[in-house]
Tab-separated table of N, CA and C in Angstrom:
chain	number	residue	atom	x	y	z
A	13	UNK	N	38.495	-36.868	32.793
A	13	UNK	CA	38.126	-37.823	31.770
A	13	UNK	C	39.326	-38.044	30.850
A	14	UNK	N	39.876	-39.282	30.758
A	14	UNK	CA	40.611	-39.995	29.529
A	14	UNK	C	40.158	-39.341	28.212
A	15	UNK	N	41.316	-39.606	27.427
A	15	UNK	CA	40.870	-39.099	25.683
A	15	UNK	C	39.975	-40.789	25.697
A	16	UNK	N	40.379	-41.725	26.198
A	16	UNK	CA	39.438	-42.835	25.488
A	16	UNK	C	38.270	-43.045	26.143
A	17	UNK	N	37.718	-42.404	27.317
A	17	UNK	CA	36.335	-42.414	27.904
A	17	UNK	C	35.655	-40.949	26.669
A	18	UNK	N	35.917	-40.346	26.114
A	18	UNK	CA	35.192	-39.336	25.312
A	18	UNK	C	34.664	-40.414	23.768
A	19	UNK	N	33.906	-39.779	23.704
A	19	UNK	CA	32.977	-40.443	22.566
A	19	UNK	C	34.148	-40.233	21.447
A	20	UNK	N	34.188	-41.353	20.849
A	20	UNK	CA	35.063	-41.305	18.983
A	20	UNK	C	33.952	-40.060	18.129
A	21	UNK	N	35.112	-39.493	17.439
A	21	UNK	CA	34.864	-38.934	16.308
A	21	UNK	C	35.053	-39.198	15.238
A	22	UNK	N	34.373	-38.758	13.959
A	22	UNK	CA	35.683	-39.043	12.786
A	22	UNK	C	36.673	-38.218	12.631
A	23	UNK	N	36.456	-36.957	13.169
A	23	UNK	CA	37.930	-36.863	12.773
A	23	UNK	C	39.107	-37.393	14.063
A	24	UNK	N	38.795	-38.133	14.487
A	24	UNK	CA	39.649	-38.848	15.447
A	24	UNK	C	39.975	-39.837	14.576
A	25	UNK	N	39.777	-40.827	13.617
A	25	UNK	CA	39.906	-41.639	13.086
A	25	UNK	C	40.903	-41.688	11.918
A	26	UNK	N	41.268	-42.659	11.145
A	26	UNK	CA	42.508	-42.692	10.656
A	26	UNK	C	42.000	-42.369	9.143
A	27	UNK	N	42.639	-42.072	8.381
A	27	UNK	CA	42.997	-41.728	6.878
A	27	UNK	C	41.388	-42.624	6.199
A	28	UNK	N	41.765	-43.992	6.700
A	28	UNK	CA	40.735	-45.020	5.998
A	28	UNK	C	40.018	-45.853	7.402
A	29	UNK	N	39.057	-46.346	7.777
A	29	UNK	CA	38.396	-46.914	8.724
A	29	UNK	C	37.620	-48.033	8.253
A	30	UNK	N	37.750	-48.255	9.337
A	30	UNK	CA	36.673	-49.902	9.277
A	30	UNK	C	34.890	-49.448	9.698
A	31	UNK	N	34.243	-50.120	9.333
A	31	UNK	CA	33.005	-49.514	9.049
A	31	UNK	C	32.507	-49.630	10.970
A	32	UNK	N	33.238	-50.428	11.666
A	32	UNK	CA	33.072	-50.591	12.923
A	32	UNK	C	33.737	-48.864	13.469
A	33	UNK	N	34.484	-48.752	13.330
A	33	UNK	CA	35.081	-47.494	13.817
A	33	UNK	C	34.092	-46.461	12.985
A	34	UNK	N	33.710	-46.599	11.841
A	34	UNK	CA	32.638	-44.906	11.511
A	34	UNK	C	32.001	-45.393	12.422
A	35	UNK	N	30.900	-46.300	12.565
A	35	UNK	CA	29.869	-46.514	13.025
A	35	UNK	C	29.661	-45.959	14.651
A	36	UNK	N	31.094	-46.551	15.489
A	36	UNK	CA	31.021	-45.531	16.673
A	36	UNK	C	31.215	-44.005	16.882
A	37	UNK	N	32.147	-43.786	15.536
A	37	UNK	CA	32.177	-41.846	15.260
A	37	UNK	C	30.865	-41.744	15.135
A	38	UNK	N	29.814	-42.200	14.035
A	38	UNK	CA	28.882	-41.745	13.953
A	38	UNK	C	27.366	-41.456	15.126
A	39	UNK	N	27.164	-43.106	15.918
A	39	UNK	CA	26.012	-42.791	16.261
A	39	UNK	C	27.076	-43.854	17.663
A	40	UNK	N	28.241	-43.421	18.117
A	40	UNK	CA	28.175	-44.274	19.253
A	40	UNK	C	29.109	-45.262	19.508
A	41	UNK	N	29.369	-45.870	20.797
A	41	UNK	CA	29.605	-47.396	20.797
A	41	UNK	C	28.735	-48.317	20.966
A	42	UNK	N	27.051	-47.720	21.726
A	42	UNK	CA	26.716	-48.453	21.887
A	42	UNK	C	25.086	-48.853	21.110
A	43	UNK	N	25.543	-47.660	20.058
A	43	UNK	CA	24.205	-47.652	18.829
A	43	UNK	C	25.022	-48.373	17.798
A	44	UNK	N	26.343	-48.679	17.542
A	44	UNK	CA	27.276	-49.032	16.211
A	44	UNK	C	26.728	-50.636	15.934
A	45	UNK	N	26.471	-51.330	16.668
A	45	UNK	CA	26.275	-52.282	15.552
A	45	UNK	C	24.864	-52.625	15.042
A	46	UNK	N	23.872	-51.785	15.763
A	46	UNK	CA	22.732	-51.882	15.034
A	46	UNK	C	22.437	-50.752	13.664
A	47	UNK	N	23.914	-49.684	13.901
A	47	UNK	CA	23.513	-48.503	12.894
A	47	UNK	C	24.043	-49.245	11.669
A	48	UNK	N	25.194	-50.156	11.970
A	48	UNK	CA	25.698	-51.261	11.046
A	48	UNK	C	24.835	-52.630	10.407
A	49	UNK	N	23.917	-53.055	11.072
A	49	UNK	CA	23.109	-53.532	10.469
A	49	UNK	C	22.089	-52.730	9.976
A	50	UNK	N	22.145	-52.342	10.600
A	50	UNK	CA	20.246	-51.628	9.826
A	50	UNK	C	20.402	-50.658	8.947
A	51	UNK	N	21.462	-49.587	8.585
A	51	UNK	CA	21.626	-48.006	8.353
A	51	UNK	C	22.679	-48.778	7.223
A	52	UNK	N	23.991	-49.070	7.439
A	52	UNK	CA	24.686	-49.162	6.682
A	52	UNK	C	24.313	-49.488	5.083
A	53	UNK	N	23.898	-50.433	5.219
A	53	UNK	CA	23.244	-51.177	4.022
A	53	UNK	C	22.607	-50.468	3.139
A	54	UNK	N	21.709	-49.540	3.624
A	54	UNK	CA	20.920	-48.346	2.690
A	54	UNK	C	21.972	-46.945	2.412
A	55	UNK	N	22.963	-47.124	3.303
A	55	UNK	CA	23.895	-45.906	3.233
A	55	UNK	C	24.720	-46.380	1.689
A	56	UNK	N	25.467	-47.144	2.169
A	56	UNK	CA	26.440	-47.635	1.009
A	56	UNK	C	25.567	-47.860	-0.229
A	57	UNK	N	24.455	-48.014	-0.716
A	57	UNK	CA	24.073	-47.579	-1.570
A	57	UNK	C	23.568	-46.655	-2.552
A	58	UNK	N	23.841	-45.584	-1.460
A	58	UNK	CA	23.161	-44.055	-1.887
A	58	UNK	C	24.892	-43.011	-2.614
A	59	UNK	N	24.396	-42.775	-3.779
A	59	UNK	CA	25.386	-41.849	-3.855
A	59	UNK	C	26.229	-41.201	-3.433
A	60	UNK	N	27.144	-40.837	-3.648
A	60	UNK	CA	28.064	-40.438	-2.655
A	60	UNK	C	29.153	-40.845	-1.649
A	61	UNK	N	28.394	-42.120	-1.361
A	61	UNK	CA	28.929	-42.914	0.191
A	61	UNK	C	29.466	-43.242	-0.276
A	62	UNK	N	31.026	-43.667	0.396
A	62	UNK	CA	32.103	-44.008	-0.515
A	62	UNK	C	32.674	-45.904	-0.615
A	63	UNK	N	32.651	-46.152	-1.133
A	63	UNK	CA	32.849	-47.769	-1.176
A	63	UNK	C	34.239	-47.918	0.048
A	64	UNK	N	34.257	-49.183	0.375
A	64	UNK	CA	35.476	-49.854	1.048
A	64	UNK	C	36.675	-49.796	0.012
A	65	UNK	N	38.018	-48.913	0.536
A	65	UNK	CA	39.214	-49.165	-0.738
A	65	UNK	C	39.726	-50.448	-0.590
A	66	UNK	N	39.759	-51.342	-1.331
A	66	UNK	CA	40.139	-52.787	-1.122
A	66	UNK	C	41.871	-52.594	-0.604
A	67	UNK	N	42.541	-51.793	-1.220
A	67	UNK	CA	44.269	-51.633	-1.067
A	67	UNK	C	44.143	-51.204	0.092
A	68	UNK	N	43.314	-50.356	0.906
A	68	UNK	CA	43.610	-49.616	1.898
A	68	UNK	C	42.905	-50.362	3.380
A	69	UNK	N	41.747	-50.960	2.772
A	69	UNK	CA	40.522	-52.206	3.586
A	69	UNK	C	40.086	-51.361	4.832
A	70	UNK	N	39.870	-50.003	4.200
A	70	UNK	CA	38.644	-48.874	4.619
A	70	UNK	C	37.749	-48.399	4.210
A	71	UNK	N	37.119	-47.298	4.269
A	71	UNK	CA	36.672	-46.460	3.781
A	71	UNK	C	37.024	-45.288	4.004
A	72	UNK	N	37.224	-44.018	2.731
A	72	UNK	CA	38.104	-43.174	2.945
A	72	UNK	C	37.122	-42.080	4.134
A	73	UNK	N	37.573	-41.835	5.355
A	73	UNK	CA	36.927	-41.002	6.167
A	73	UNK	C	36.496	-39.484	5.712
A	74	UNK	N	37.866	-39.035	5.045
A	74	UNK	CA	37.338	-36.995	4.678
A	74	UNK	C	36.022	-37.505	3.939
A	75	UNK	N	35.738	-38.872	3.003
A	75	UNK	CA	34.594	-38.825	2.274
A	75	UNK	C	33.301	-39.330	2.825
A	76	UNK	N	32.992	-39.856	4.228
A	76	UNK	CA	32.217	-40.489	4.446
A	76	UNK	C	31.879	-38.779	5.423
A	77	UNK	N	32.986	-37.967	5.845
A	77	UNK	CA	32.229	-37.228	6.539
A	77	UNK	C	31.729	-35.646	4.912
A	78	UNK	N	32.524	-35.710	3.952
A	78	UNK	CA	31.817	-35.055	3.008
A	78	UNK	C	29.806	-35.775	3.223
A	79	UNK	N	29.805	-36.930	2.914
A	79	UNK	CA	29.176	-37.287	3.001
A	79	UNK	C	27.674	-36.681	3.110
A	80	UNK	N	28.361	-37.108	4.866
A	80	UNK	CA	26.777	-36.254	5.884
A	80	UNK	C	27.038	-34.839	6.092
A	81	UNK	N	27.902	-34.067	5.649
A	81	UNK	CA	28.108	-33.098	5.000
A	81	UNK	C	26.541	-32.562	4.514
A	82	UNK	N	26.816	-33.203	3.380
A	82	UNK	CA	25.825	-32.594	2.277
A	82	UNK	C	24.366	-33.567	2.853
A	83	UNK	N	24.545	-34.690	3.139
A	83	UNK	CA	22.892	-34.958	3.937
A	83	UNK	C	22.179	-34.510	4.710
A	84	UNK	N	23.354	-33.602	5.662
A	84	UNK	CA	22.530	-32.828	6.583
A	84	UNK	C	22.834	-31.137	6.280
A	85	UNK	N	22.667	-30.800	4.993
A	85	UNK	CA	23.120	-29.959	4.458
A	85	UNK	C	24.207	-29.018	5.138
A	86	UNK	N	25.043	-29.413	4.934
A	86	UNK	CA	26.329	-28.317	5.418
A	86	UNK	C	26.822	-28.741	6.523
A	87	UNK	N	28.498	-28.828	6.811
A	87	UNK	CA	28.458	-28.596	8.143
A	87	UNK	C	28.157	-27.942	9.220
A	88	UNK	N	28.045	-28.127	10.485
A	88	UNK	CA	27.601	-27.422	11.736
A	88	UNK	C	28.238	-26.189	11.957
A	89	UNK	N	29.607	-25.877	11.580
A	89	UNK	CA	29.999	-24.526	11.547
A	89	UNK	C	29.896	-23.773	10.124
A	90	UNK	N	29.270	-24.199	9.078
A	90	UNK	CA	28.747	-23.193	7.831
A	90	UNK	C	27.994	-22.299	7.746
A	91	UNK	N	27.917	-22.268	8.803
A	91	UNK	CA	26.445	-21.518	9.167
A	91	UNK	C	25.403	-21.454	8.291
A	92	UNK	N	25.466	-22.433	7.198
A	92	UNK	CA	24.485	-22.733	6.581
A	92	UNK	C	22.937	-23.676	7.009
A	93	UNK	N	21.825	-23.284	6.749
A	93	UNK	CA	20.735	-24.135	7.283
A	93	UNK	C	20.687	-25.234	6.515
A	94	UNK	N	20.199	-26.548	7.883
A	94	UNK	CA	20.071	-27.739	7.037
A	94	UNK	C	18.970	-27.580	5.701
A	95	UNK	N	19.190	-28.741	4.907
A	95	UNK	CA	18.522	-28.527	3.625
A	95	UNK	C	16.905	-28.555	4.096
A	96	UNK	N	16.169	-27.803	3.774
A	96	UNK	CA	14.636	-27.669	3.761
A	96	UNK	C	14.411	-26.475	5.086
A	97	UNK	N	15.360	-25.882	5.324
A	97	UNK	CA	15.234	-25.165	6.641
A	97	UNK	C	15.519	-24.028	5.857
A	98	UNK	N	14.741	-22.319	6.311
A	98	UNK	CA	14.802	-21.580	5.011
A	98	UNK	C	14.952	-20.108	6.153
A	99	UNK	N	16.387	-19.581	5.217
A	99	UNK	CA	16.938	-18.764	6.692
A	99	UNK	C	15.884	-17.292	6.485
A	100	UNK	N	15.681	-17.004	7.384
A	100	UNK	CA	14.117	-15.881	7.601
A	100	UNK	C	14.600	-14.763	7.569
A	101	UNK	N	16.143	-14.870	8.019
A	101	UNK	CA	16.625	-13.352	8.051
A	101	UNK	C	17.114	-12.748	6.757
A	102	UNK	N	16.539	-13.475	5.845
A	102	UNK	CA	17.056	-13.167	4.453
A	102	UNK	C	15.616	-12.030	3.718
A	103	UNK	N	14.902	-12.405	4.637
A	103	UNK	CA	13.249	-12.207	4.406
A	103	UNK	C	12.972	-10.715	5.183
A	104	UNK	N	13.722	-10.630	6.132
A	104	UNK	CA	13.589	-8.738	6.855
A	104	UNK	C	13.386	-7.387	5.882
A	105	UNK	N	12.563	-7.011	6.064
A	105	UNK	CA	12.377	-5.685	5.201
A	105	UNK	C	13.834	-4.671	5.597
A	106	UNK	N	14.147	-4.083	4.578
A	106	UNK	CA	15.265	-2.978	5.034
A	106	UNK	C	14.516	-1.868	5.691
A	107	UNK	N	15.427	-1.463	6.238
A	107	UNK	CA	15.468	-0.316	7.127
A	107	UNK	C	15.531	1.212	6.586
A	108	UNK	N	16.076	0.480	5.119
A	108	UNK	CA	16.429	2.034	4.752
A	108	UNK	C	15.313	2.528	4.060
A	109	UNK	N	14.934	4.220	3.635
A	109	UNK	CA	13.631	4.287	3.005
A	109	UNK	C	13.981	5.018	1.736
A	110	UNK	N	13.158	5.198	1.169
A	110	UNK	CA	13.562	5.227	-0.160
A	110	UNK	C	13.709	7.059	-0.455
C-alpha cells in the first residue's frame, strides 16, 4: 500500500488546513463532504473549535485536534476514560488488611 492509498490523518496535515482536508482526517474521503455540510456548521460554533486564520486561510490543525481531544475526553493514548465513562479499577477494595 502507497502512503496515499492509507486514510489522511491530521497529523498528516499541514500547520493550517482547509476544512476539506480536516474533514477527510476526520471522518474520511468519502464521509467529508457530508461531515462538511451537516457537522461542520454546529462544530464551528461550539467553543473551542477554532475559527479559519484569514492570513494563513486555514484552520490551525494542533487546535482542531486539541479539540476532539477534550470532546472525546482525552486522547486515545491517555489512558484516560472518555468523559462519562467511570474507571472501576479505582473502585477495588485493597488487599491489604488492617
Amino acid at each position: 500500500m502507497k502512503a496515499t492509498d492509507r486514510p489522511l490523518r491530521l497529523d498528516d496535515l499541514p500547520m493550517f488546513a482547509s476544512d476539506r482536508q480536516i474533514a477527510e482526517a476526520i471522518v474520511g474521503k468519502d464521509e467529508a463532504e457530508k461531515w462538511m455540510r451537516e457537522r461542520l456548521p454546529t462544530l464551528a460554533s461550539k467553543p473551542g473549535f477554532p475559527p479559519i486564520d484569514a492570513f494563513h486561510g486555514g484552520r490551525p490543525v494542533r487546535l482542531v485536534a486539541r479539540f476532539y481531544d477534550e470532546y472525546l475526553g482525552g486522547s486515545a493514548g491517555s489512558g484516560s476514560a472518555p468523559r462519562g465513562v467511570e474507571d472501576v479499577s479505582a473502585w477495588k477494595p485493597s488487599r491489604r488488611r488492617a
